[in-house]
PDB file of C-alpha atoms in Angstrom:
ATOM      1  CA  MET A1401      23.055 -43.279  23.006  1.00  0.00           C
ATOM      2  CA  LEU A1402      24.996 -43.826  25.862  1.00  0.00           C
ATOM      3  CA  LEU A1403      22.744 -46.001  27.856  1.00  0.00           C
ATOM      4  CA  PHE A1404      22.123 -48.371  24.634  1.00  0.00           C
ATOM      5  CA  ARG A1405      25.459 -48.625  24.899  1.00  0.00           C
ATOM      6  CA  PHE A1406      25.594 -49.149  28.474  1.00  0.00           C
ATOM      7  CA  CYS A1407      23.030 -51.833  28.664  1.00  0.00           C
ATOM      8  CA  HIS A1408      24.096 -53.558  25.391  1.00  0.00           C
ATOM      9  CA  ARG A1409      27.729 -54.648  26.964  1.00  0.00           C
ATOM     10  CA  GLY A1410      25.251 -56.910  28.772  1.00  0.00           C
ATOM     11  CA  ALA A1411      25.823 -55.228  32.142  1.00  0.00           C
ATOM     12  CA  ALA A1412      24.226 -56.242  35.869  1.00  0.00           C
ATOM     13  CA  LEU A1413      21.078 -54.940  36.350  1.00  0.00           C
ATOM     14  CA  THR A1414      22.228 -53.205  39.235  1.00  0.00           C
ATOM     15  CA  HIS A1415      25.280 -51.507  37.182  1.00  0.00           C
ATOM     16  CA  VAL A1416      22.315 -50.336  34.954  1.00  0.00           C
ATOM     17  CA  VAL A1417      20.612 -48.621  38.116  1.00  0.00           C
ATOM     18  CA  GLU A1418      23.812 -47.669  39.469  1.00  0.00           C
ATOM     19  CA  PHE A1419      24.513 -45.672  36.299  1.00  0.00           C
ATOM     20  CA  LEU A1420      20.977 -44.173  35.687  1.00  0.00           C
ATOM     21  CA  LEU A1421      20.930 -42.869  39.398  1.00  0.00           C
ATOM     22  CA  THR A1422      24.557 -41.705  39.452  1.00  0.00           C
ATOM     23  CA  GLY A1423      23.391 -39.330  36.302  1.00  0.00           C
ATOM     24  CA  VAL A1424      19.980 -38.644  37.344  1.00  0.00           C
ATOM     25  CA  LEU A1425      21.424 -37.344  41.140  1.00  0.00           C
ATOM     26  CA  GLY A1426      24.809 -36.141  39.681  1.00  0.00           C
ATOM     27  CA  ALA A1427      21.993 -34.011  37.002  1.00  0.00           C
ATOM     28  CA  PHE A1428      19.405 -32.860  40.208  1.00  0.00           C
ATOM     29  CA  LEU A1429      21.950 -31.772  42.024  1.00  0.00           C
ATOM     30  CA  LEU A1430      24.029 -29.239  39.271  1.00  0.00           C
ATOM     31  CA  MET A1431      20.456 -28.068  38.475  1.00  0.00           C
ATOM     32  CA  ALA A1432      19.486 -27.273  42.419  1.00  0.00           C
ATOM     33  CA  GLY A1433      22.546 -25.598  42.454  1.00  0.00           C
ATOM     34  CA  MET A1434      22.782 -23.570  39.684  1.00  0.00           C
ATOM     35  CA  VAL A1435      18.244 -22.496  39.694  1.00  0.00           C
ATOM     36  CA  LYS A1436      19.600 -20.200  42.859  1.00  0.00           C
ATOM     37  CA  PHE A1437      21.430 -17.885  41.232  1.00  0.00           C
ATOM     38  CA  PHE A1438      17.815 -16.653  39.612  1.00  0.00           C
ATOM     39  CA  GLU A1439      14.437 -15.470  41.296  1.00  0.00           C
ATOM     40  CA  PRO A1440      13.012 -16.306  42.765  1.00  0.00           C
ATOM     41  CA  PHE A1441      14.878 -19.422  43.892  1.00  0.00           C
ATOM     42  CA  ARG A1442      17.982 -16.975  45.385  1.00  0.00           C
ATOM     43  CA  THR A1443      15.467 -15.089  47.501  1.00  0.00           C
ATOM     44  CA  MET A1444      14.201 -18.007  48.923  1.00  0.00           C
ATOM     45  CA  PHE A1445      17.465 -19.971  49.457  1.00  0.00           C
ATOM     46  CA  ALA A1446      19.060 -16.945  51.225  1.00  0.00           C
ATOM     47  CA  THR A1447      15.850 -16.497  53.305  1.00  0.00           C
ATOM     48  CA  GLN A1448      15.768 -20.337  54.506  1.00  0.00           C
ATOM     49  CA  ILE A1449      19.449 -19.536  55.439  1.00  0.00           C
ATOM     50  CA  GLU A1450      19.147 -16.578  57.527  1.00  0.00           C
ATOM     51  CA  LEU A1451      16.134 -17.314  59.359  1.00  0.00           C
ATOM     52  CA  SER A1452      17.204 -21.118  60.394  1.00  0.00           C
ATOM     53  CA  GLY A1453      19.813 -19.618  62.243  1.00  0.00           C
ATOM     54  CA  LEU A1454      22.648 -20.794  60.731  1.00  0.00           C
ATOM     55  CA  PRO A1455      26.331 -19.388  62.150  1.00  0.00           C
ATOM     56  CA  PHE A1456      27.765 -16.897  58.761  1.00  0.00           C
ATOM     57  CA  PRO A1457      24.752 -17.214  56.477  1.00  0.00           C
ATOM     58  CA  ALA A1458      26.658 -15.652  53.564  1.00  0.00           C
ATOM     59  CA  LEU A1459      29.048 -18.501  53.614  1.00  0.00           C
ATOM     60  CA  ALA A1460      26.488 -20.646  54.185  1.00  0.00           C
ATOM     61  CA  ARG A1461      24.647 -19.158  51.303  1.00  0.00           C
ATOM     62  CA  VAL A1462      27.756 -19.305  49.271  1.00  0.00           C
ATOM     63  CA  ALA A1463      28.957 -22.834  50.231  1.00  0.00           C
ATOM     64  CA  GLY A1464      25.251 -24.913  50.280  1.00  0.00           C
ATOM     65  CA  GLN A1465      25.159 -23.632  46.860  1.00  0.00           C
ATOM     66  CA  GLY A1466      28.525 -24.597  45.447  1.00  0.00           C
ATOM     67  CA  GLY A1467      28.273 -27.783  47.124  1.00  0.00           C
ATOM     68  CA  GLU A1468      24.954 -28.584  45.413  1.00  0.00           C
ATOM     69  CA  ILE A1469      27.121 -27.445  42.135  1.00  0.00           C
ATOM     70  CA  SER A1470      29.788 -29.441  42.602  1.00  0.00           C
ATOM     71  CA  ALA A1471      28.962 -32.247  44.124  1.00  0.00           C
ATOM     72  CA  GLY A1472      26.450 -32.845  40.539  1.00  0.00           C
ATOM     73  CA  LEU A1473      29.835 -32.207  38.502  1.00  0.00           C
ATOM     74  CA  LEU A1474      31.686 -35.109  40.815  1.00  0.00           C
ATOM     75  CA  LEU A1475      29.222 -37.438  40.024  1.00  0.00           C
ATOM     76  CA  LEU A1476      28.658 -36.332  36.635  1.00  0.00           C
ATOM     77  CA  ALA A1477      31.948 -36.890  35.790  1.00  0.00           C
ATOM     78  CA  VAL A1478      32.402 -40.045  37.184  1.00  0.00           C
ATOM     79  CA  LEU A1479      29.528 -41.313  34.726  1.00  0.00           C
ATOM     80  CA  LEU A1480      30.920 -40.187  31.768  1.00  0.00           C
ATOM     81  CA  GLY A1481      34.692 -39.842  32.769  1.00  0.00           C
ATOM     82  CA  THR A1482      35.541 -43.651  33.306  1.00  0.00           C
ATOM     83  CA  ARG A1483      37.930 -43.570  30.752  1.00  0.00           C
ATOM     84  CA  LYS A1484      39.531 -40.293  31.477  1.00  0.00           C
ATOM     85  CA  PHE A1485      40.134 -41.458  35.034  1.00  0.00           C
ATOM     86  CA  THR A1486      41.756 -44.269  37.014  1.00  0.00           C
ATOM     87  CA  GLU A1487      39.775 -46.833  38.796  1.00  0.00           C
ATOM     88  CA  ALA A1488      40.372 -45.285  42.354  1.00  0.00           C
ATOM     89  CA  GLN A1489      40.645 -41.619  41.153  1.00  0.00           C
ATOM     90  CA  VAL A1490      36.875 -42.509  40.011  1.00  0.00           C
ATOM     91  CA  ASN A1491      36.381 -43.657  43.797  1.00  0.00           C
ATOM     92  CA  THR A1492      37.604 -41.369  45.375  1.00  0.00           C
ATOM     93  CA  LEU A1493      35.536 -38.275  42.774  1.00  0.00           C
ATOM     94  CA  PHE A1494      32.555 -41.333  43.822  1.00  0.00           C
ATOM     95  CA  THR A1495      33.403 -41.195  47.214  1.00  0.00           C
ATOM     96  CA  SER A1496      33.737 -37.301  47.674  1.00  0.00           C
ATOM     97  CA  ALA A1497      30.433 -36.488  45.702  1.00  0.00           C
ATOM     98  CA  VAL A1498      28.085 -38.700  48.020  1.00  0.00           C
ATOM     99  CA  LEU A1499      29.516 -37.092  50.747  1.00  0.00           C
ATOM    100  CA  LEU A1500      29.697 -33.816  49.748  1.00  0.00           C
ATOM    101  CA  ALA A1501      25.998 -34.406  48.766  1.00  0.00           C
ATOM    102  CA  LEU A1502      24.724 -36.062  52.259  1.00  0.00           C
ATOM    103  CA  ALA A1503      26.454 -33.263  54.099  1.00  0.00           C
ATOM    104  CA  ILE A1504      24.574 -30.646  52.536  1.00  0.00           C
ATOM    105  CA  MET A1505      21.126 -32.828  52.625  1.00  0.00           C
ATOM    106  CA  VAL A1506      21.833 -32.966  56.944  1.00  0.00           C
ATOM    107  CA  VAL A1507      22.414 -29.231  56.805  1.00  0.00           C
ATOM    108  CA  ALA A1508      18.860 -28.849  54.537  1.00  0.00           C
ATOM    109  CA  ILE A1509      16.817 -31.004  57.106  1.00  0.00           C
ATOM    110  CA  PHE A1510      17.741 -28.970  60.056  1.00  0.00           C
ATOM    111  CA  VAL A1511      17.188 -25.829  57.501  1.00  0.00           C
ATOM    112  CA  HIS A1512      13.521 -27.828  57.847  1.00  0.00           C
ATOM    113  CA  LEU A1513      13.117 -28.636  60.635  1.00  0.00           C
ATOM    114  CA  SER A1514      13.785 -24.991  61.941  1.00  0.00           C
ATOM    115  CA  PRO A1515      10.805 -23.509  63.479  1.00  0.00           C
ATOM    116  CA  ALA A1516      11.364 -19.931  61.975  1.00  0.00           C
ATOM    117  CA  VAL A1517      11.752 -20.877  58.670  1.00  0.00           C
ATOM    118  CA  PRO A1518       8.130 -20.936  56.756  1.00  0.00           C
ATOM    119  CA  ALA A1519       7.329 -23.629  54.184  1.00  0.00           C
ATOM    120  CA  ALA A1520       6.507 -20.344  52.039  1.00  0.00           C
ATOM    121  CA  VAL A1521      10.175 -20.283  51.289  1.00  0.00           C
ATOM    122  CA  LEU A1522      10.934 -24.258  51.372  1.00  0.00           C
ATOM    123  CA  PRO A1523      11.407 -26.405  47.883  1.00  0.00           C
ATOM    124  CA  LEU A1524       8.034 -27.730  47.365  1.00  0.00           C
ATOM    125  CA  GLN A1525       6.678 -25.473  50.381  1.00  0.00           C
ATOM    126  CA  THR A1526       6.441 -27.980  52.900  1.00  0.00           C
ATOM    127  CA  LYS A1527       8.166 -28.589  56.133  1.00  0.00           C
ATOM    128  CA  PRO A1528       8.283 -32.471  56.124  1.00  0.00           C
ATOM    129  CA  PRO A1529      11.694 -32.696  54.388  1.00  0.00           C
ATOM    130  CA  VAL A1530      10.356 -35.353  51.838  1.00  0.00           C
ATOM    131  CA  LEU A1531      12.650 -34.616  48.789  1.00  0.00           C
ATOM    132  CA  THR A1532      15.440 -33.822  50.760  1.00  0.00           C
ATOM    133  CA  VAL A1533      15.239 -37.896  52.497  1.00  0.00           C
ATOM    134  CA  VAL A1534      14.886 -38.959  48.698  1.00  0.00           C
ATOM    135  CA  ILE A1535      17.973 -37.770  47.842  1.00  0.00           C
ATOM    136  CA  MET A1536      19.858 -39.054  50.702  1.00  0.00           C
ATOM    137  CA  LEU A1537      18.203 -42.331  50.189  1.00  0.00           C
ATOM    138  CA  LEU A1538      19.157 -41.966  46.477  1.00  0.00           C
ATOM    139  CA  LEU A1539      23.225 -41.614  47.339  1.00  0.00           C
ATOM    140  CA  LEU A1540      22.681 -44.219  49.838  1.00  0.00           C
ATOM    141  CA  LEU A1541      21.335 -46.752  47.198  1.00  0.00           C
ATOM    142  CA  THR A1542      23.508 -45.521  44.334  1.00  0.00           C
ATOM    143  CA  ALA A1543      26.946 -46.281  47.028  1.00  0.00           C
ATOM    144  CA  TYR A1544      25.316 -49.316  47.760  1.00  0.00           C
ATOM    145  CA  LEU A1545      25.518 -50.865  43.930  1.00  0.00           C
ATOM    146  CA  ARG A1546      28.272 -49.112  43.504  1.00  0.00           C
ATOM    147  CA  ARG A1547      29.995 -51.069  46.684  1.00  0.00           C
ATOM    148  CA  ILE A1548      28.552 -54.398  45.690  1.00  0.00           C
ATOM    149  CA  ARG A1549      29.592 -54.016  41.911  1.00  0.00           C
ATOM    150  CA  LEU A1550      32.914 -52.938  42.895  1.00  0.00           C
ATOM    151  CA  ARG A1551      32.627 -56.509  44.961  1.00  0.00           C
ATOM    152  CA  ALA A1552      31.497 -58.873  42.518  1.00  0.00           C
ATOM    153  CA  GLU A1553      34.873 -57.189  40.156  1.00  0.00           C
TER     154      GLU A1553
END
């Protein structure tokens, strides 16, 4: 319904793609953070953190999970709350979400590439951080499309 209304207004294709990517990334990050409350993902995530050698593993677990949930909620707030916030607030929320998610993805790449972390405890059970890099590229693409749209307005 929201997408139909959005597309019906005659929005540019880049705006529609930005809208879709913001929603998909927000939902994905929120889901990725929430799923870590449940087994087997809770144990897999804890094992990744422990074996990677990140400092303060308990804090790193909370920060990683909380960061994914926060970034997802911020992106969804940008998507759904455009009438409740000023344009400057929306831009701040969007930028914060993208930077937070990118920081989390950089740490995820470090964990993936850590020799002590076996593929069995990683998402998709693969050592190359393919999903992480795809998410990073989608975040950067969304930020780029947003920048194009804001410059055109």
